[in-house]
Amino acid sequence: MVQKAKILLVDDRPENLLALEAILSALDQTLVRASSGEEALKALLTDDFAVILLDVQMPGMDGFETAAHIKRRERTRDIPIIFLTAINHGPHHTFRGYAAGAVDYISKPFDPWVLRAKVSVFVELYMKNCQLREQAALLRLQLEGGGHGGHAKESAGLLAELSARLAAVEEQAEALSKQLDDDSADAAAVATAAHLERKLTGLRRALDALEPGTGGPTALPSQS
C-alpha cells in the first residue's frame, strides 16, 4: 500500500482550516492542522510533509516569520510553502512572500479548483521522490552486499529502470521550463519549476552514484 502524503494546513481561524480540508479532501492525502506558527513548527519536528499551506496573517508569529524558521532548518528547508493571504497586497507584499521562501502566493478568496490543482502537483512530486528514494535504497543495499549472478543482473535491471523513469520526468521538466520561458510566466510558476529541477538534479546524482565504477553509493538527497 502506498503511504499517503501529509499536507500541513496552518491558519489561526478554525473556519479557514475547515474550508481547506473540504477543498483538499478529494486528493485523499493526510491533512494535518496547525492553528499557529509555533504549532506548525512543532509538527515539522516529527513528520515529513509534501507541502505547507501557510496563512500570512496570524497573531504572534505570522506567516513570514514561520516560513523563515522553516527555511532555516535543514530538515524542512526544501518543503514547498504556499502562502495564503486575505490582504489586498501590492507587488512589495508579494515579493516579501517569495523572499521568505514561498513557491506560490494566493489571495483569498481563492478558486478551490486552482488551489487543489497546485497542491496536487507538489503531492505528486513528493510521492515520486519517495518512490525513487526507496527503490534507490533497495538497489544500494544489493550493491553493498556484492550481489553476484542473478542478484547482479537484477540490480542492473532495477538501476536501468530507475534511470529511465527519472529521464522521462526530466524531459517533462525541461519542456515545462521552455514553455515558461516562452510564455513569460509569473514568479510562482518559475519558482515551482526551479524547485522541481533542483529535486530532479539531486535524484539524478544519487542514481549516478550507484553506477558501477563511481566509487560506491553516496547519500541520497534530502527529502522535501
Tab-separated table of C-alpha atoms in Angstrom:
chain	number	residue	atom	x	y	z
A	1	MET	CA	0.000	0.000	0.000
A	2	VAL	CA	1.375	3.401	-0.951
A	3	GLN	CA	1.724	5.683	2.050
A	4	LYS	CA	-0.258	8.888	1.851
A	5	ALA	CA	1.500	12.235	1.728
A	6	LYS	CA	0.985	14.699	4.575
A	7	ILE	CA	-0.159	18.266	3.883
A	8	LEU	CA	0.266	20.865	6.639
A	9	LEU	CA	-2.527	23.456	6.915
A	10	VAL	CA	-1.616	26.492	9.040
A	11	ASP	CA	-4.283	29.072	9.933
A	12	ASP	CA	-5.426	30.617	13.228
A	13	ARG	CA	-9.089	30.570	12.151
A	14	PRO	CA	-10.880	27.185	12.505
A	15	GLU	CA	-13.352	28.027	9.733
A	16	ASN	CA	-10.481	28.557	7.298
A	17	LEU	CA	-8.967	25.200	8.229
A	18	LEU	CA	-12.355	23.559	7.668
A	19	ALA	CA	-12.597	25.186	4.244
A	20	LEU	CA	-9.108	23.989	3.274
A	21	GLU	CA	-9.898	20.465	4.418
A	22	ALA	CA	-13.089	20.469	2.338
A	23	ILE	CA	-11.191	21.632	-0.750
A	24	LEU	CA	-8.274	19.211	-0.386
A	25	SER	CA	-10.153	16.134	0.837
A	26	ALA	CA	-10.568	14.995	-2.783
A	27	LEU	CA	-6.792	14.466	-3.003
A	28	ASP	CA	-7.151	11.612	-0.459
A	29	GLN	CA	-3.996	12.560	1.450
A	30	THR	CA	-3.357	13.122	5.168
A	31	LEU	CA	-4.296	16.671	6.203
A	32	VAL	CA	-2.628	17.979	9.372
A	33	ARG	CA	-3.926	21.106	11.153
A	34	ALA	CA	-1.886	23.783	12.898
A	35	SER	CA	-3.548	26.858	14.405
A	36	SER	CA	-0.358	28.884	14.843
A	37	GLY	CA	3.186	29.207	13.584
A	38	GLU	CA	4.508	27.628	16.780
A	39	GLU	CA	2.191	24.643	16.361
A	40	ALA	CA	3.291	24.258	12.738
A	41	LEU	CA	6.986	24.226	13.691
A	42	LYS	CA	6.256	21.583	16.334
A	43	ALA	CA	4.534	19.344	13.755
A	44	LEU	CA	7.503	19.744	11.399
A	45	LEU	CA	9.872	18.362	14.055
A	46	THR	CA	8.489	14.837	13.738
A	47	ASP	CA	6.674	14.472	10.416
A	48	ASP	CA	7.593	14.881	6.743
A	49	PHE	CA	5.229	16.971	4.607
A	50	ALA	CA	4.727	17.234	0.859
A	51	VAL	CA	3.616	20.876	1.007
A	52	ILE	CA	2.652	23.552	3.548
A	53	LEU	CA	-0.338	25.913	3.151
A	54	LEU	CA	0.524	28.859	5.360
A	55	ASP	CA	-1.712	31.778	6.311
A	56	VAL	CA	0.165	35.079	6.324
A	57	GLN	CA	-1.935	36.985	8.887
A	58	MET	CA	-1.718	35.210	12.256
A	59	PRO	CA	-1.399	36.653	15.771
A	60	GLY	CA	2.001	36.252	17.376
A	61	MET	CA	4.258	34.508	14.863
A	62	ASP	CA	2.907	35.454	11.412
A	63	GLY	CA	3.362	33.515	8.189
A	64	PHE	CA	6.537	35.301	7.140
A	65	GLU	CA	8.260	34.584	10.459
A	66	THR	CA	7.057	30.971	10.433
A	67	ALA	CA	8.413	30.491	6.914
A	68	ALA	CA	11.767	31.959	7.965
A	69	HIS	CA	12.067	29.357	10.734
A	70	ILE	CA	11.095	26.570	8.339
A	71	LYS	CA	13.710	27.615	5.799
A	72	ARG	CA	16.444	27.830	8.461
A	73	ARG	CA	16.009	24.184	9.445
A	74	GLU	CA	17.902	21.690	7.319
A	75	ARG	CA	15.159	19.091	7.778
A	76	THR	CA	12.394	21.355	6.481
A	77	ARG	CA	14.013	23.993	4.268
A	78	ASP	CA	13.061	22.294	0.983
A	79	ILE	CA	9.375	21.759	1.790
A	80	PRO	CA	7.266	23.836	-0.646
A	81	ILE	CA	5.281	26.638	1.028
A	82	ILE	CA	2.122	28.154	-0.460
A	83	PHE	CA	1.194	31.439	1.255
A	84	LEU	CA	-2.491	32.266	1.687
A	85	THR	CA	-3.471	35.876	2.394
A	86	ALA	CA	-6.635	37.946	2.724
A	87	ILE	CA	-4.748	41.206	2.338
A	88	ASN	CA	-5.219	43.198	-0.851
A	89	HIS	CA	-1.463	43.328	-1.265
A	90	GLY	CA	0.742	45.106	-3.771
A	91	PRO	CA	3.914	43.940	-5.518
A	92	HIS	CA	6.096	44.629	-2.476
A	93	HIS	CA	3.946	42.414	-0.237
A	94	THR	CA	4.013	39.628	-2.808
A	95	PHE	CA	7.771	39.919	-3.209
A	96	ARG	CA	8.167	39.557	0.559
A	97	GLY	CA	6.337	36.241	0.330
A	98	TYR	CA	8.655	34.875	-2.353
A	99	ALA	CA	11.679	36.233	-0.490
A	100	ALA	CA	10.537	34.270	2.564
A	101	GLY	CA	10.732	31.076	0.511
A	102	ALA	CA	7.207	30.624	-0.826
A	103	VAL	CA	6.701	28.801	-4.123
A	104	ASP	CA	3.307	30.427	-4.572
A	105	TYR	CA	1.240	33.274	-3.124
A	106	ILE	CA	-2.549	33.021	-3.304
A	107	SER	CA	-5.060	35.692	-2.281
A	108	LYS	CA	-8.340	34.856	-0.535
A	109	PRO	CA	-10.942	34.151	-1.637
A	110	PHE	CA	-9.259	31.699	-3.984
A	111	ASP	CA	-10.573	29.310	-6.619
A	112	PRO	CA	-10.865	25.890	-4.908
A	113	TRP	CA	-10.047	24.031	-8.120
A	114	VAL	CA	-6.902	26.076	-8.703
A	115	LEU	CA	-5.675	25.588	-5.138
A	116	ARG	CA	-6.346	21.844	-5.293
A	117	ALA	CA	-4.507	21.582	-8.617
A	118	LYS	CA	-1.474	23.468	-7.278
A	119	VAL	CA	-1.270	21.289	-4.156
A	120	SER	CA	-1.655	18.105	-6.189
A	121	VAL	CA	1.478	18.980	-8.194
A	122	PHE	CA	3.605	19.045	-5.044
A	123	VAL	CA	1.969	15.884	-3.692
A	124	GLU	CA	2.777	14.089	-6.940
A	125	LEU	CA	6.389	15.304	-6.828
A	126	TYR	CA	6.712	14.212	-3.193
A	127	MET	CA	5.327	10.732	-3.903
A	128	LYS	CA	7.586	10.220	-6.912
A	129	ASN	CA	10.549	11.375	-4.859
A	130	CYS	CA	9.701	8.880	-2.097
A	131	GLN	CA	9.313	6.010	-4.558
A	132	LEU	CA	12.622	6.734	-6.267
A	133	ARG	CA	14.423	7.043	-2.931
A	134	GLU	CA	13.031	3.728	-1.693
A	135	GLN	CA	13.980	1.919	-4.893
A	136	ALA	CA	17.428	3.503	-4.908
A	137	ALA	CA	17.953	2.482	-1.264
A	138	LEU	CA	16.992	-1.102	-2.112
A	139	LEU	CA	19.410	-1.137	-5.005
A	140	ARG	CA	22.162	0.330	-2.841
A	141	LEU	CA	21.720	-2.490	-0.302
A	142	GLN	CA	22.001	-5.040	-3.075
A	143	LEU	CA	25.165	-3.446	-4.411
A	144	GLU	CA	26.713	-3.141	-0.958
A	145	GLY	CA	26.082	-6.841	-0.464
A	146	GLY	CA	28.221	-7.538	-3.529
A	147	GLY	CA	25.460	-9.420	-5.279
A	148	HIS	CA	26.560	-11.888	-7.946
A	149	GLY	CA	24.855	-13.774	-10.726
A	150	GLY	CA	21.118	-13.257	-10.677
A	151	HIS	CA	21.320	-10.565	-7.991
A	152	ALA	CA	23.778	-8.541	-10.052
A	153	LYS	CA	21.556	-8.761	-13.124
A	154	GLU	CA	18.515	-7.824	-11.048
A	155	SER	CA	20.369	-4.808	-9.636
A	156	ALA	CA	21.493	-3.673	-13.076
A	157	GLY	CA	17.946	-4.009	-14.391
A	158	LEU	CA	16.496	-2.031	-11.486
A	159	LEU	CA	19.072	0.718	-11.941
A	160	ALA	CA	18.252	0.965	-15.638
A	161	GLU	CA	14.525	1.150	-14.865
A	162	LEU	CA	15.038	3.885	-12.275
A	163	SER	CA	17.217	5.862	-14.666
A	164	ALA	CA	14.618	5.571	-17.447
A	165	ARG	CA	11.810	6.725	-15.142
A	166	LEU	CA	13.813	9.701	-13.989
A	167	ALA	CA	14.788	10.567	-17.569
A	168	ALA	CA	11.093	10.735	-18.511
A	169	VAL	CA	10.395	13.176	-15.662
A	170	GLU	CA	13.488	15.211	-16.580
A	171	GLU	CA	12.218	15.506	-20.142
A	172	GLN	CA	8.839	16.750	-18.928
A	173	ALA	CA	10.506	19.259	-16.608
A	174	GLU	CA	12.689	20.563	-19.444
A	175	ALA	CA	9.637	21.030	-21.659
A	176	LEU	CA	7.884	22.879	-18.832
A	177	SER	CA	10.855	25.207	-18.341
A	178	LYS	CA	10.933	26.023	-22.052
A	179	GLN	CA	7.219	26.738	-22.018
A	180	LEU	CA	7.614	29.081	-19.057
A	181	ASP	CA	10.373	30.950	-20.883
A	182	ASP	CA	8.217	31.282	-23.974
A	183	ASP	CA	5.136	32.429	-22.067
A	184	SER	CA	6.928	34.854	-19.708
A	185	ALA	CA	5.283	33.103	-16.773
A	186	ASP	CA	4.773	34.698	-13.375
A	187	ALA	CA	7.156	34.275	-10.476
A	188	ALA	CA	5.089	31.498	-8.867
A	189	ALA	CA	5.304	29.240	-11.899
A	190	VAL	CA	9.009	29.912	-12.333
A	191	ALA	CA	9.682	29.164	-8.660
A	192	THR	CA	7.740	25.910	-8.913
A	193	ALA	CA	9.723	24.813	-11.966
A	194	ALA	CA	13.013	25.714	-10.286
A	195	HIS	CA	12.095	23.649	-7.224
A	196	LEU	CA	11.300	20.658	-9.441
A	197	GLU	CA	14.592	20.984	-11.281
A	198	ARG	CA	16.561	21.054	-8.011
A	199	LYS	CA	14.936	17.868	-6.777
A	200	LEU	CA	15.464	16.090	-10.091
A	201	THR	CA	19.139	17.067	-10.076
A	202	GLY	CA	19.553	15.581	-6.614
A	203	LEU	CA	17.863	12.350	-7.619
A	204	ARG	CA	19.989	12.068	-10.761
A	205	ARG	CA	23.159	12.487	-8.699
A	206	ALA	CA	22.014	9.744	-6.320
A	207	LEU	CA	21.357	7.320	-9.168
A	208	ASP	CA	24.613	8.173	-10.921
A	209	ALA	CA	26.471	7.399	-7.692
A	210	LEU	CA	25.107	3.847	-7.839
A	211	GLU	CA	26.547	3.190	-11.289
A	212	PRO	CA	29.413	0.661	-11.299
A	213	GLY	CA	32.822	2.303	-11.121
A	214	THR	CA	31.663	5.509	-9.402
A	215	GLY	CA	33.196	4.673	-6.069
A	216	GLY	CA	30.156	3.195	-4.407
A	217	PRO	CA	26.883	4.525	-3.006
A	218	THR	CA	26.596	8.041	-1.640
A	219	ALA	CA	23.991	9.757	0.470
A	220	LEU	CA	20.649	10.345	-1.190
A	221	PRO	CA	19.276	13.896	-1.462
A	222	SER	CA	17.250	15.238	1.435
A	223	GLN	CA	13.512	14.704	1.264
A	224	SER	CA	11.168	17.540	0.515
